[in-house]
XYZ file of C-alpha atoms in Angstrom:
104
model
C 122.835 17.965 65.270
C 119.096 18.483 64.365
C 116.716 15.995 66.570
C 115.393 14.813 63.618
C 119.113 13.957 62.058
C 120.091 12.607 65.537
C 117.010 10.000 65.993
C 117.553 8.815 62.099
C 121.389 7.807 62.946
C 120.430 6.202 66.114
C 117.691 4.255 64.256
C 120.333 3.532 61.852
C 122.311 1.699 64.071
C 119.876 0.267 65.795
C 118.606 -1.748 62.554
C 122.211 -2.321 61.597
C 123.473 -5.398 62.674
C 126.940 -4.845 61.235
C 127.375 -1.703 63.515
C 129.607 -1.969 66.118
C 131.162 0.258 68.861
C 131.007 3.865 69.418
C 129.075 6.363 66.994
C 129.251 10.205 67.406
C 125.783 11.694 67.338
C 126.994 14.860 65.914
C 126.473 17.202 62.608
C 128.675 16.839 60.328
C 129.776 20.492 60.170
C 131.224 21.352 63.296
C 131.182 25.451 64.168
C 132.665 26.803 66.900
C 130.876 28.641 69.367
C 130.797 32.596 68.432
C 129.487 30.622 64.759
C 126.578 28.874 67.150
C 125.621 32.020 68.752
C 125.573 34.588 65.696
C 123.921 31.861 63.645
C 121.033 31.087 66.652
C 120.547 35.348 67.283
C 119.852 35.628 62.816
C 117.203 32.967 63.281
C 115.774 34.105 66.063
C 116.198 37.774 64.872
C 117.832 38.886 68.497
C 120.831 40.428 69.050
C 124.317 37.880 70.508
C 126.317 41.200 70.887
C 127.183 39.786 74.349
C 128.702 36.263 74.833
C 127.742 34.483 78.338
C 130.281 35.363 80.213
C 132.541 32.367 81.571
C 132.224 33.031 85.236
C 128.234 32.960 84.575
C 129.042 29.197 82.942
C 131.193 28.275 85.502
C 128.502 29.337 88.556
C 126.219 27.577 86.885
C 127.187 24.492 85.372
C 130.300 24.047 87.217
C 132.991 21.195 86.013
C 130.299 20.168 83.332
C 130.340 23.415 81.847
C 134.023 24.334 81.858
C 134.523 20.966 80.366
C 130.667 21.214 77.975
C 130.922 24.811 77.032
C 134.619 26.661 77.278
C 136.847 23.807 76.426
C 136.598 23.226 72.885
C 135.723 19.195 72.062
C 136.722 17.962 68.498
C 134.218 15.072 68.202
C 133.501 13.341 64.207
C 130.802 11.650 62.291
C 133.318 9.213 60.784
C 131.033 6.348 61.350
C 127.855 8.448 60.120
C 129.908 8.923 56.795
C 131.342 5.271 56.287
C 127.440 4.178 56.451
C 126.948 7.154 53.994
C 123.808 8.499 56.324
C 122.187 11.333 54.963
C 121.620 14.078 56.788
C 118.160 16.114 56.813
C 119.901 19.209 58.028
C 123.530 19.431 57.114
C 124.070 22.855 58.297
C 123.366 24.332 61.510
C 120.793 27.585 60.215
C 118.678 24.599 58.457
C 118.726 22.837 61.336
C 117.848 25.453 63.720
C 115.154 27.120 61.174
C 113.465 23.757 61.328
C 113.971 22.813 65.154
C 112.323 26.474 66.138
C 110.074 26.820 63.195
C 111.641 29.944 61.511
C 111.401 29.152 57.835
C 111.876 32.614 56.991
């Protein structure tokens, strides 16, 4: 989820009284994560030939990344799209051309 897209939900339910409970902070098109890293290497214009390998995210992050980064998480916006929110940046390459200034 853009930053932009994130803080306008969270205002959202800040100024909605009727709001209630848990609310996803997520885009509403999930990817998976070869999508996320072929889509970030055309904006930035660098290769992702090479995925991090999972013994690198395991050293590293430990529990938080086997859990963050190699399990896969199925999380929804359903209560971003009963409120009918809008996003700014719908798809990842918008949002990523926009968070790292690559309009091109």
């Amino acid at each position: 989820i853009a930053l932009d897209d994130a803080l306008g939900l969270l205002y959202e339910c800040l100024m909605d009284s009727s709001i209630s409970g848990p609310i996803n902070l997520v885009a509403p098109n999930p990817v998976r994560n070869s999508t996320f890293t072929d889509t970030l290497g055309k904006v930035i214009r660098r290769p992702t030939i090479f995925p991090i390998p999972k013994v690198a995210i395991r050293t590293l992050f430990g529990e938080m990344g086997q859990t963050l980064l190699l399990e896969g998480r199925r999380v929804d916006n359903t209560v971003a799209d009963r409120l009918g929110f809008q996003y700014q940046f719908p798809d990842l390459e918008s949002a990523f051309r926009f968070e790292l200034g690559r309009y091109e």
